[in-house]
mmCIF file of C-alpha atoms in Angstrom:
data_model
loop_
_atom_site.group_PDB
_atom_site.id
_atom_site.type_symbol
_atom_site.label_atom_id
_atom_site.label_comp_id
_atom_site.label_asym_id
_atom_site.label_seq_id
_atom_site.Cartn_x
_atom_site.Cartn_y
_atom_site.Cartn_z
ATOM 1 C CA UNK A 1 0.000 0.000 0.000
ATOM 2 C CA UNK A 2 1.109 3.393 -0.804
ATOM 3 C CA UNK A 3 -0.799 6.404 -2.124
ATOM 4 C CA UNK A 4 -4.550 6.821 0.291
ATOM 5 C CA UNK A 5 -5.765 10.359 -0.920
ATOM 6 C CA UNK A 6 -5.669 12.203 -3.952
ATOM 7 C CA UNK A 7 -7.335 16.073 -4.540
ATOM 8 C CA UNK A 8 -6.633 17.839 -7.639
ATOM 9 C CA UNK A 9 -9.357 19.327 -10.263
ATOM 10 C CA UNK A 10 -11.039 16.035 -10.901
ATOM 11 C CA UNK A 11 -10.757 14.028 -7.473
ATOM 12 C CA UNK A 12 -11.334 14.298 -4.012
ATOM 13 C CA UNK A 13 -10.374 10.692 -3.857
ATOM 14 C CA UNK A 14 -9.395 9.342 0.298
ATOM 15 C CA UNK A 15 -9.062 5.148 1.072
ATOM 16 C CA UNK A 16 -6.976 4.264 4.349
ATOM 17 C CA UNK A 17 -6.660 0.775 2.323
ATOM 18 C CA UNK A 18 -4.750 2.459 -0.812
ATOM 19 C CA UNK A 19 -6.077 4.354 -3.779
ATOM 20 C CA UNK A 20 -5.105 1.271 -6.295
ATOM 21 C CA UNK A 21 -8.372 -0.476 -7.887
ATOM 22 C CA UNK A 22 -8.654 -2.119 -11.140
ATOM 23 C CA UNK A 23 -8.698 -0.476 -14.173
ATOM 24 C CA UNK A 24 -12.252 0.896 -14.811
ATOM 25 C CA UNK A 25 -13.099 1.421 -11.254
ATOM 26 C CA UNK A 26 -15.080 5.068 -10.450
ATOM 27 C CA UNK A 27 -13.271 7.495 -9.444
ATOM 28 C CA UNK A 28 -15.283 9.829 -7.079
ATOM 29 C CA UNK A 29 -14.691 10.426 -3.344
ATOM 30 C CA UNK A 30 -14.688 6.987 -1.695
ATOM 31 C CA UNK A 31 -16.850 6.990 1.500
ATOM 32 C CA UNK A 32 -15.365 5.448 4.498
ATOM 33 C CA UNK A 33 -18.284 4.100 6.906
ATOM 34 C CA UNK A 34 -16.082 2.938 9.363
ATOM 35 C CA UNK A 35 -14.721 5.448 12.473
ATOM 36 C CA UNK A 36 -11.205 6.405 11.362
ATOM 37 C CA UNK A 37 -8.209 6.401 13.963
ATOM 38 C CA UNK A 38 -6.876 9.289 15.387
ATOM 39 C CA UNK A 39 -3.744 7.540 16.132
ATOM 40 C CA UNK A 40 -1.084 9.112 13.623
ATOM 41 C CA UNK A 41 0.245 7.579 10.814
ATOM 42 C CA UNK A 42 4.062 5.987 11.795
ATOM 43 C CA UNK A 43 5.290 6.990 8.089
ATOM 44 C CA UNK A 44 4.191 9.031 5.900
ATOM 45 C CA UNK A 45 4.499 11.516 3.022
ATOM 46 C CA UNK A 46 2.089 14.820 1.932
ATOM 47 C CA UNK A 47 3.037 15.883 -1.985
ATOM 48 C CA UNK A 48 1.970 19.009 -3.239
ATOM 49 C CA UNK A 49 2.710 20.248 -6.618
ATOM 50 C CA UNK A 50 1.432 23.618 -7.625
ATOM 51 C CA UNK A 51 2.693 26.739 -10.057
ATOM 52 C CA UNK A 52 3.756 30.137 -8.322
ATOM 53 C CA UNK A 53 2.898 33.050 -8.259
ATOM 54 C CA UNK A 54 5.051 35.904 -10.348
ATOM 55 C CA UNK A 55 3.568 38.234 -7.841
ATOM 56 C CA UNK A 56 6.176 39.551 -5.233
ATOM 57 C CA UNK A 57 5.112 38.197 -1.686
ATOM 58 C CA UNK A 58 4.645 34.787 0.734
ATOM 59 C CA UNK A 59 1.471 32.800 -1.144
ATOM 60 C CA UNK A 60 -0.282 30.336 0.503
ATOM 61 C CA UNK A 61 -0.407 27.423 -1.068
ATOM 62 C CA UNK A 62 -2.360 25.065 1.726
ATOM 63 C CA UNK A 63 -3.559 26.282 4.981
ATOM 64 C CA UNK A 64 -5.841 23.515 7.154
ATOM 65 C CA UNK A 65 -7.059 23.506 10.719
ATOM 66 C CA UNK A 66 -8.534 20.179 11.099
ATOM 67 C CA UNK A 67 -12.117 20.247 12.947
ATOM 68 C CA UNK A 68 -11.305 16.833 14.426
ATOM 69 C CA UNK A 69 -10.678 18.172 17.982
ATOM 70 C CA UNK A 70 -6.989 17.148 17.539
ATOM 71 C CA UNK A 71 -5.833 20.451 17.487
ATOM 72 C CA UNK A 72 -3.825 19.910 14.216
ATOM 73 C CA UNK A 73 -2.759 23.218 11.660
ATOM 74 C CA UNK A 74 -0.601 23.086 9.002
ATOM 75 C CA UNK A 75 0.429 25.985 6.653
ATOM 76 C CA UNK A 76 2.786 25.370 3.366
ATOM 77 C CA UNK A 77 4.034 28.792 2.013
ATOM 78 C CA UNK A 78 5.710 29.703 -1.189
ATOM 79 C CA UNK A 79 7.832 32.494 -0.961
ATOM 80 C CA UNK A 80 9.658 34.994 -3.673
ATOM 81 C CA UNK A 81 13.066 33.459 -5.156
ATOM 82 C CA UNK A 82 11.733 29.653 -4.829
ATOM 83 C CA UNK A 83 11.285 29.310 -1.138
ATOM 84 C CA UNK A 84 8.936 27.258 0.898
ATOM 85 C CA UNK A 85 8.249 27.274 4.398
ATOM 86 C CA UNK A 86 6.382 24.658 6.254
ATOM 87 C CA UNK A 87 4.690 25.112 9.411
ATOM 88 C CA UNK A 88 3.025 22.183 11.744
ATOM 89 C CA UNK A 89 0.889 22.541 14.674
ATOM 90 C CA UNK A 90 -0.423 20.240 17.107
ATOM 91 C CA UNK A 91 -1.079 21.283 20.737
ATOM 92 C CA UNK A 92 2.235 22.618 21.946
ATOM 93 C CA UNK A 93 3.822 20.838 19.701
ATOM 94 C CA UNK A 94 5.341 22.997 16.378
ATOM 95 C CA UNK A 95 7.056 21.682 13.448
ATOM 96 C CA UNK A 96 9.081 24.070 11.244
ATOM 97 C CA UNK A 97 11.173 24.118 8.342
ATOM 98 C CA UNK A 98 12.213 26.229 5.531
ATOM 99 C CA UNK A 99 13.807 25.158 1.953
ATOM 100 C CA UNK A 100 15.310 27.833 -0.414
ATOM 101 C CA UNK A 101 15.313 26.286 -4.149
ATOM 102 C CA UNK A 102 17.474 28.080 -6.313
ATOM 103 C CA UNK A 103 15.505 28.216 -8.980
ATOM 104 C CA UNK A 104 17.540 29.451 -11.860
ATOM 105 C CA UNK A 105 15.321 32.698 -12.133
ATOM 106 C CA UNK A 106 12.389 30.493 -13.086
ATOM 107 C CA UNK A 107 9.656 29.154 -11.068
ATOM 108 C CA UNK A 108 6.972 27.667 -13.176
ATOM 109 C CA UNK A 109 6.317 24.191 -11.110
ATOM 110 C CA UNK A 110 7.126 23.614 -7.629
ATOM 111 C CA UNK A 111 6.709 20.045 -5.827
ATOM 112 C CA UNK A 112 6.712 20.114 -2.231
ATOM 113 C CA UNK A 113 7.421 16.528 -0.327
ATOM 114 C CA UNK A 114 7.236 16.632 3.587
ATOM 115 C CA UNK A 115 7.831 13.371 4.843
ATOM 116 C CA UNK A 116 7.970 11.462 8.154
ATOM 117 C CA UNK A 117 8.969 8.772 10.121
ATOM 118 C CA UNK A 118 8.252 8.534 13.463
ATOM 119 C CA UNK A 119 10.280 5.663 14.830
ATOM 120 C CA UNK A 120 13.137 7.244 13.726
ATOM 121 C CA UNK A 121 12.144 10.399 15.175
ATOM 122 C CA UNK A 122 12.813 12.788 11.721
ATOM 123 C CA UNK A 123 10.937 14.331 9.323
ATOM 124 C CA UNK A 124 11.880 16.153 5.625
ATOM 125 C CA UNK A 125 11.151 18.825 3.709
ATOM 126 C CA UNK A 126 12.032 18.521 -0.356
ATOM 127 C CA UNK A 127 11.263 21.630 -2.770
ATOM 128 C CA UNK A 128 12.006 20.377 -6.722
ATOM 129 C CA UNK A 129 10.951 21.409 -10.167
ATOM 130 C CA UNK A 130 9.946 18.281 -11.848
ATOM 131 C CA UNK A 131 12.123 17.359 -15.089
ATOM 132 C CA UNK A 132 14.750 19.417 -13.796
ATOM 133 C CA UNK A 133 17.639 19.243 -11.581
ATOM 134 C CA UNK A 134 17.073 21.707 -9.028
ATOM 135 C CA UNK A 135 16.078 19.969 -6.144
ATOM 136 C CA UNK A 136 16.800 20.741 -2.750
ATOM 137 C CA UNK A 137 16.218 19.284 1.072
ATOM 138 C CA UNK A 138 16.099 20.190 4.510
ATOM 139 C CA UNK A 139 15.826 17.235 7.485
ATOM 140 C CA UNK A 140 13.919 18.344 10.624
ATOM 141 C CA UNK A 141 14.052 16.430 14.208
ATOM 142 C CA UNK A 142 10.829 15.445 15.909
ATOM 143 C CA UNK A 143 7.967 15.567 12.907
ATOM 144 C CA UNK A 144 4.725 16.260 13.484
ATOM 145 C CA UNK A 145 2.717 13.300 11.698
ATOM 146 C CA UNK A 146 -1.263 13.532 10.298
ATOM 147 C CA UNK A 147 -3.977 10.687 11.555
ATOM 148 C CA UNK A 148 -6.061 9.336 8.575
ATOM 149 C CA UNK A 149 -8.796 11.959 10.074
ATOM 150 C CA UNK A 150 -6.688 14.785 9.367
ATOM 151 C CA UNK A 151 -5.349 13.854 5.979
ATOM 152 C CA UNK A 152 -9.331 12.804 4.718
ATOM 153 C CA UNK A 153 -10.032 17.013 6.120
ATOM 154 C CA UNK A 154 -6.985 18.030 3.671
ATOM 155 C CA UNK A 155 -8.516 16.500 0.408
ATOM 156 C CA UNK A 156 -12.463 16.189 0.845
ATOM 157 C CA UNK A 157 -13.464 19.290 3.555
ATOM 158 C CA UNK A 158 -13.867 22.572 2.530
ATOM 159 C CA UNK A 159 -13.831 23.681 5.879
ATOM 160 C CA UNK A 160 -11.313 22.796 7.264
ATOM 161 C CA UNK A 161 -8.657 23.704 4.322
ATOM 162 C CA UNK A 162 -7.676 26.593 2.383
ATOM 163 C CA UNK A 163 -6.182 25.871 -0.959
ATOM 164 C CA UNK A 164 -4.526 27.873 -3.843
ATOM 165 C CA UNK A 165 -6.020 28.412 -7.230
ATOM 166 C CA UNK A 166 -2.471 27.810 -8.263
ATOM 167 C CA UNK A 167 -2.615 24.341 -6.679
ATOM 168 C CA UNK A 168 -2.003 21.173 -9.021
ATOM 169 C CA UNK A 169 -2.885 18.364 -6.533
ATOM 170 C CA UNK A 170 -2.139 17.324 -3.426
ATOM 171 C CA UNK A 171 -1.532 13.525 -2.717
ATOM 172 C CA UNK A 172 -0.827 11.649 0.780
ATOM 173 C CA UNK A 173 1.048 7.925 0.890
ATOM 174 C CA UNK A 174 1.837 5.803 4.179
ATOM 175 C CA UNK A 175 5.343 5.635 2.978
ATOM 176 C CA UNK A 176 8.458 7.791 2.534
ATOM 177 C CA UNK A 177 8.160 8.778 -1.176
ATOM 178 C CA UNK A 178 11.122 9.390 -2.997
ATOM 179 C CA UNK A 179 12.500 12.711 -4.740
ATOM 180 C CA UNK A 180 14.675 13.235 -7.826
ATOM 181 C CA UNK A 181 14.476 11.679 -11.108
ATOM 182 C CA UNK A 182 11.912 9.592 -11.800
ATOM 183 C CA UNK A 183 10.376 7.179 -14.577
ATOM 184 C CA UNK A 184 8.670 8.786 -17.120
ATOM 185 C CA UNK A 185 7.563 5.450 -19.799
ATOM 186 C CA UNK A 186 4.517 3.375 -19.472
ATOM 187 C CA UNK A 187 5.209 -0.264 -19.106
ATOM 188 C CA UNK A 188 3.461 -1.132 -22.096
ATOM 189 C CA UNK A 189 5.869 0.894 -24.649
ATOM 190 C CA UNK A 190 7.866 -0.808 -27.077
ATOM 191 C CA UNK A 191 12.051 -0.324 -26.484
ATOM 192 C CA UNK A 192 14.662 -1.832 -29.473
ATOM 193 C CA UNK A 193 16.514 -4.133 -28.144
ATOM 194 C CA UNK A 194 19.015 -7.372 -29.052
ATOM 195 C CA UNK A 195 15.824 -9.988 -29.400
ATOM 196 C CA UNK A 196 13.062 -7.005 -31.285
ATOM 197 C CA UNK A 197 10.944 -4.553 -29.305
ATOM 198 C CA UNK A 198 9.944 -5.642 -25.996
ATOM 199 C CA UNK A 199 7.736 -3.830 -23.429
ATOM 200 C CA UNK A 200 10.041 -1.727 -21.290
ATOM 201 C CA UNK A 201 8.291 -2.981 -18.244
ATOM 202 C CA UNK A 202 9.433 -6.152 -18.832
ATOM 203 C CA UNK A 203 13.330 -5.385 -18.960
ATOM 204 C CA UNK A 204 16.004 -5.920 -16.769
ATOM 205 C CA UNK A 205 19.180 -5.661 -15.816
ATOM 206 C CA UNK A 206 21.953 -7.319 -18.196
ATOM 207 C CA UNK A 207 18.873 -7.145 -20.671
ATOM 208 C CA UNK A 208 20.954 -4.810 -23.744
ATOM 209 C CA UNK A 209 18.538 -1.492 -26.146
ATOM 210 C CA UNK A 210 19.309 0.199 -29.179
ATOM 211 C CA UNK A 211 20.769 3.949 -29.129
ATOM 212 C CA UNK A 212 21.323 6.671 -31.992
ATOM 213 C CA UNK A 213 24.022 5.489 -32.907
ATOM 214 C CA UNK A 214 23.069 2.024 -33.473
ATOM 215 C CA UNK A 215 24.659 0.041 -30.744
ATOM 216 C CA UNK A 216 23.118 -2.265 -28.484
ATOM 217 C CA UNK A 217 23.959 -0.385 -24.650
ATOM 218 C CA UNK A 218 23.234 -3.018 -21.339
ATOM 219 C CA UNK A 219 20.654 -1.596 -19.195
ATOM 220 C CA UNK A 220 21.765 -0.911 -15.217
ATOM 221 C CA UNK A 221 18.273 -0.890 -13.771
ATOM 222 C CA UNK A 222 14.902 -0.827 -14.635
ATOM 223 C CA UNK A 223 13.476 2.181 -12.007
ATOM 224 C CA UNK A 224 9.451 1.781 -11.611
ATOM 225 C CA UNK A 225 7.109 3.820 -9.509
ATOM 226 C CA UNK A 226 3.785 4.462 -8.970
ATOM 227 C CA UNK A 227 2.400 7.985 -8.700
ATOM 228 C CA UNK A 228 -0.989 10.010 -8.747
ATOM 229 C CA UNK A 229 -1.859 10.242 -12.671
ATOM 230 C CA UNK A 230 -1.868 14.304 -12.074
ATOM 231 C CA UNK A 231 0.181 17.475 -12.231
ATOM 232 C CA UNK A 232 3.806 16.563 -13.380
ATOM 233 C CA UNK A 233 2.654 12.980 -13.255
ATOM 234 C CA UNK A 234 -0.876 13.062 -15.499
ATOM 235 C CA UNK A 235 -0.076 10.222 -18.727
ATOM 236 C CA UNK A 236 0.091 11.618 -21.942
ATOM 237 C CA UNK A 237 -0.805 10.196 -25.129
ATOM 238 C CA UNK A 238 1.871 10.623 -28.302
ATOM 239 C CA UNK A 239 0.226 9.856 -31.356
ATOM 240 C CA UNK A 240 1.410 8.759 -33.791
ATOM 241 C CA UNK A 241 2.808 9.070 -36.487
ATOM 242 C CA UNK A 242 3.880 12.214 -35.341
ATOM 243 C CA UNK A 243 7.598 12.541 -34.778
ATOM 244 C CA UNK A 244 8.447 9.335 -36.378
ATOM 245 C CA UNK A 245 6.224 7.110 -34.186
ATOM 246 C CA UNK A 246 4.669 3.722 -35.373
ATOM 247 C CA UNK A 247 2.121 3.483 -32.654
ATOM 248 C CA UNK A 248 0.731 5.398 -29.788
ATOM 249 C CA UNK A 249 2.565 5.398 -26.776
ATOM 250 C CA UNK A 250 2.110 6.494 -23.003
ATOM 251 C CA UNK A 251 4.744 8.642 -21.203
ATOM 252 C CA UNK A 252 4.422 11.659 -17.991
ATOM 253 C CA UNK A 253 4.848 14.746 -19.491
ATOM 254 C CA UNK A 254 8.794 15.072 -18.491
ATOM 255 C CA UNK A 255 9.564 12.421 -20.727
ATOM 256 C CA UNK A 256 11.909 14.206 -23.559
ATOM 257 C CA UNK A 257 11.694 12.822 -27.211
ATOM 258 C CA UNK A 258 15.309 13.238 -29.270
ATOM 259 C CA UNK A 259 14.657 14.782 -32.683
ATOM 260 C CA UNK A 260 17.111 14.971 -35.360
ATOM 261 C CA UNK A 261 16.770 15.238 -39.597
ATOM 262 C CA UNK A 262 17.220 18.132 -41.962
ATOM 263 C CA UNK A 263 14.265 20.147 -40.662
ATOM 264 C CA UNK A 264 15.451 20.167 -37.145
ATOM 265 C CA UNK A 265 19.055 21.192 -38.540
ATOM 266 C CA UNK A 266 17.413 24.080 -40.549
ATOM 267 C CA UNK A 267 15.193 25.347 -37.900
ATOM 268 C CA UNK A 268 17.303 25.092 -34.728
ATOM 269 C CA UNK A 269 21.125 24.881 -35.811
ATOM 270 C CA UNK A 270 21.267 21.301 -33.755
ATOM 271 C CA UNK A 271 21.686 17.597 -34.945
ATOM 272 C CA UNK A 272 19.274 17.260 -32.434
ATOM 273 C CA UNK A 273 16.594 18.866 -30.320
ATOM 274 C CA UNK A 274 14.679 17.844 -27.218
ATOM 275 C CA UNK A 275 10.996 17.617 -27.046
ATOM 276 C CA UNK A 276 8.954 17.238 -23.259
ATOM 277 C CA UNK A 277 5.900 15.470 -24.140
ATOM 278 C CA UNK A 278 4.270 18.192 -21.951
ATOM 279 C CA UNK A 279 5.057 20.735 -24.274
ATOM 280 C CA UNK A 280 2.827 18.709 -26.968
ATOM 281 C CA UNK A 281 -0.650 18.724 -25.272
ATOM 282 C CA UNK A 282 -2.036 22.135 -27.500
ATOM 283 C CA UNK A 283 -1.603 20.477 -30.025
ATOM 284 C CA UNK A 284 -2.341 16.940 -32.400
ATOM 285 C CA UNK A 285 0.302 15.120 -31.498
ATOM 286 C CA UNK A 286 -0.630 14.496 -28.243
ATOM 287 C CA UNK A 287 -4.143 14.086 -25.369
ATOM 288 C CA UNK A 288 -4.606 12.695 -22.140
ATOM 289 C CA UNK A 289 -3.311 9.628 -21.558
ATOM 290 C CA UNK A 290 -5.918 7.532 -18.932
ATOM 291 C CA UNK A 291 -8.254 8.269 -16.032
ATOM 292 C CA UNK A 292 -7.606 6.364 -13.389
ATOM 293 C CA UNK A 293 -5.993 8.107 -10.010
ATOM 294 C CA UNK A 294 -2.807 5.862 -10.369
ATOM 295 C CA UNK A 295 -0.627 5.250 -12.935
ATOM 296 C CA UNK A 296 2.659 3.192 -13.108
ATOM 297 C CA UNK A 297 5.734 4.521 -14.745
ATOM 298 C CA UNK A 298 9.277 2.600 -15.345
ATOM 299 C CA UNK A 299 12.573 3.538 -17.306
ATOM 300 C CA UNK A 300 16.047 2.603 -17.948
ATOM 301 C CA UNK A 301 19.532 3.178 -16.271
ATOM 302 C CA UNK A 302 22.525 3.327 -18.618
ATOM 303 C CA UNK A 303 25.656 3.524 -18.504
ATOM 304 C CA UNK A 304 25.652 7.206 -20.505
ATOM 305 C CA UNK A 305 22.451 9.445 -20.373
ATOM 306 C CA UNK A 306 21.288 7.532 -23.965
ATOM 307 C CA UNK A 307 18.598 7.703 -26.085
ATOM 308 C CA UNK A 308 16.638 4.641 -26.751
ATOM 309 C CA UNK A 309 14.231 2.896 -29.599
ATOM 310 C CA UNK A 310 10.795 3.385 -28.519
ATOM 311 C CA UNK A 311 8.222 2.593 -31.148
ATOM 312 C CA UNK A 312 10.471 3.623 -34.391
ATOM 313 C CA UNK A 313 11.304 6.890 -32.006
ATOM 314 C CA UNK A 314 14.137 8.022 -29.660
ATOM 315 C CA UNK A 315 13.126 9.207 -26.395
ATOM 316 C CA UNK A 316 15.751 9.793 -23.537
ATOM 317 C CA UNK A 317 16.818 7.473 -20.589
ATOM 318 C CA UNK A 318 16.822 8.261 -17.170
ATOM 319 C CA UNK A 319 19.682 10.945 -16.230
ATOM 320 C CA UNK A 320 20.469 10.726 -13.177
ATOM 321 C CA UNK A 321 23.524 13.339 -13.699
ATOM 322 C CA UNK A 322 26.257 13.258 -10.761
ATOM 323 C CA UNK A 323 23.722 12.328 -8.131
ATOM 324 C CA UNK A 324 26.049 10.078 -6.640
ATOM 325 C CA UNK A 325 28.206 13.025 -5.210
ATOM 326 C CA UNK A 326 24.875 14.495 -3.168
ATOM 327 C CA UNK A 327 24.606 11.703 -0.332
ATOM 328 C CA UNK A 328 21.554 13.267 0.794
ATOM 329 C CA UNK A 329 19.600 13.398 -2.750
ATOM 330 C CA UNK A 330 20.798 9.524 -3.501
ATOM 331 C CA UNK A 331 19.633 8.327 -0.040
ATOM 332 C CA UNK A 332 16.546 10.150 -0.511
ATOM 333 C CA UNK A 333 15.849 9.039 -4.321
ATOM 334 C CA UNK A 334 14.645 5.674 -6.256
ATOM 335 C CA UNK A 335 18.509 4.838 -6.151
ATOM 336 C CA UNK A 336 18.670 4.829 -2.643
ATOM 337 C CA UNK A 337 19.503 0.443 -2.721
ATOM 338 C CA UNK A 338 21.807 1.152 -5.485
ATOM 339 C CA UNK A 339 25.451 0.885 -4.891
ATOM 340 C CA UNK A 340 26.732 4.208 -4.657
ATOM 341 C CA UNK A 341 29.721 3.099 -6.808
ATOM 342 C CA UNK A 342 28.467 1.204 -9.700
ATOM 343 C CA UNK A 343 26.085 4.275 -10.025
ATOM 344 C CA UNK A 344 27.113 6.094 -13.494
ATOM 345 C CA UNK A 345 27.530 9.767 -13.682
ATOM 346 C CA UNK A 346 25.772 11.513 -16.672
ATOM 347 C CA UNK A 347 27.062 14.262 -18.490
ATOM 348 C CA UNK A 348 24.675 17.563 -19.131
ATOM 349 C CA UNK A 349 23.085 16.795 -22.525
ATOM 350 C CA UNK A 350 24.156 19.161 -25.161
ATOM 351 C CA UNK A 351 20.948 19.187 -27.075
ATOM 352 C CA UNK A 352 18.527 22.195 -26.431
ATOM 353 C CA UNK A 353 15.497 21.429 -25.132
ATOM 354 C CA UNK A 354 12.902 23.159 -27.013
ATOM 355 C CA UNK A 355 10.266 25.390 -25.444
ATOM 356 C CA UNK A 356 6.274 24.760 -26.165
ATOM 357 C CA UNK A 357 5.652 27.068 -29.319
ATOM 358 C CA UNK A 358 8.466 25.784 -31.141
ATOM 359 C CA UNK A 359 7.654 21.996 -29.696
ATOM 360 C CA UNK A 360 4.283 22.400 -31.318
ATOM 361 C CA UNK A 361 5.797 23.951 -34.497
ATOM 362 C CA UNK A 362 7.857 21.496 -35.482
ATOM 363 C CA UNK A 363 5.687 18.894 -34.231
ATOM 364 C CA UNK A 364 2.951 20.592 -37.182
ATOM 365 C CA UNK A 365 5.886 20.690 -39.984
ATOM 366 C CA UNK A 366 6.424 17.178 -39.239
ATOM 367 C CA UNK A 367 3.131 15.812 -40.195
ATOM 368 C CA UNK A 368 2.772 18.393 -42.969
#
């Protein structure tokens, strides 16, 4: 069990059992008819992704006093420059702890990650803009945790909450979710590799894929998570044959296609450009990928940041850059189990990564 509440524009979705039901299941609020515990949860993690305001001052992004009698506020602030501050309240008890993200001047997307773990007595506080590397951490001593109570007030009562219009979603798990690079493929898309295309869910390590330049690369790891199908996370569709592609496939909208030929020479000045299939959604080349509050995503480690075959397409592997030299990020990410030695270090692609209009442009020559 993992993720047990989900609110963004389309949910309001809470299950102390786990938000995972089979494909087709409804999606509206779930109604629990059974007393829930006020005990609090041992582990735990509250994500909230959410754009920011250009405006020059503190925004709140989620305020809550819960109306359980527990005496529980919490307050998550964004302020100017990429800061968040984090505030916890219960009885004389106060949590609080403050994360500066340098944001590179830009601060379209934020996700917030407070975890907890009680039996180890610490909590943390992670600020990152998804598909990028800026990421940063802060660790805090004695947590405050939520009961299920509390975290059903923060997605399904309107009285007890106050949320930003500039909120995304906000999700809750019983676990200690990771941060940093994640998986970006669905499981069901089609990689190159020594034996034909196989599903990339289905690879492993030792298993070898196809790259640009035509050789056949071993694959590390095969990274998979599960996440709320939403914000940063929400499955898109590629169509195609747009871009080359000989069948529809699934990716999150990080996921960056590699485009080369003549017309990507002539327009941008590059062998090669990068494309973020979230870029790609005001256009035809790409909708909405599913429904359901879940969705599973997996991708491969290699031993350079490599592009790989994915339906008669190249679309990137996972970078995970010179993680490896930030302790605290690798202990804290998907590669936590990984052997800190064996772990590659990726060099900064030298591609540019193409911004919407010209995503959709050349997206529209390409099927001219």
């Amino acid at each position: 069990m993992s993720w047990i509440a989900l609110w963004d524009k389309k949910h309001a979705l809470f299950d102390p059992n786990g938000l995972a039901r089979p494909r087709g299941a409804p999606t509206e609020a779930i109604a629990d008819p059974q007393p829930l515990s006020n005990t609090t949860l041992p582990r735990g993690s509250l994500v909230v992704e959410t754009r920011v305001s250009p405006y020059d001052r503190p925004q709140t992004l989620l305020g809550m006093a819960s109306q359980t009698g527990s005496g529980f506020r919490l307050s998550l602030q964004a302020v100017p420059g990429g800061g968040v501050v984090l505030v916890l309240n219960r009885g004389g008890r106060t949590a609080h702890v403050a994360v500066n993200l340098d944001t590179g001047g830009r601060a379209d997307v934020l996700r917030v990650t407070y975890s907890w773990d009680l039996s180890a007595n610490v909590g943390r506080l992670a600020v990152e803009q998804p598909g990028t590397w800026r990421v940063e951490l802060r660790t805090l001593v004695r947590p405050v945790a939520l009961t299920p109570a509390e975290i059903r007030e923060c997605v399904q009562d309107d009285e007890a909450r106050v949320l930003s219009s500039d909120l995304s979603f906000i999700a809750v798990s019983n676990r200690i979710e990771p941060i940093g690079p994640m998986p970006s493929l669905s499981e069901e898309t089609p990689v190159m590799t020594a034996q034909g295309y196989r599903k990339v869910g289905t690879l492993k390590r030792g298993d070898v894929v196809q790259t640009p330049s035509g050789d056949l690369v071993p694959v590390l790891a095969n990274i998979r998570r599960t996440v709320p199908a939403t914000g940063h996370f929400a499955p898109i569709k590629l169509r195609a044959p747009f871009f080359g592609l000989s069948r529809d496939i699934v990716t999150s909208p990080t996921q960056r296609l590699m485009i080369g030929g003549s017309r990507v020479e002539y327009m941008f000045g590059s062998e090669f450009v990068l494309v973020p299939a979230g870029h790609l959604l005001h256009g035809n080349a790409a909708t909405p990928g599913g429904e359901a509050p879940l969705v599973t995503y997996c991708q491969l480690l290699l031993p350079n940041h490599e592009a790989i075959l994915a339906a008669d397409t190249y679309v990137e592997s996972m970078d995970v850059g010179r993680m490896r030299r930030r302790r605290d990020l690798l202990s804290a990410s998907l590669l936590s189990g990984y052997p800190r030695r064996l772990l590659p270090e990726h060099a900064r692609t030298a591609f540019p990564v193409l911004r919407e209009f010209d995503a959709l442009t050349l997206a529209a020559q390409r099927a001219a």
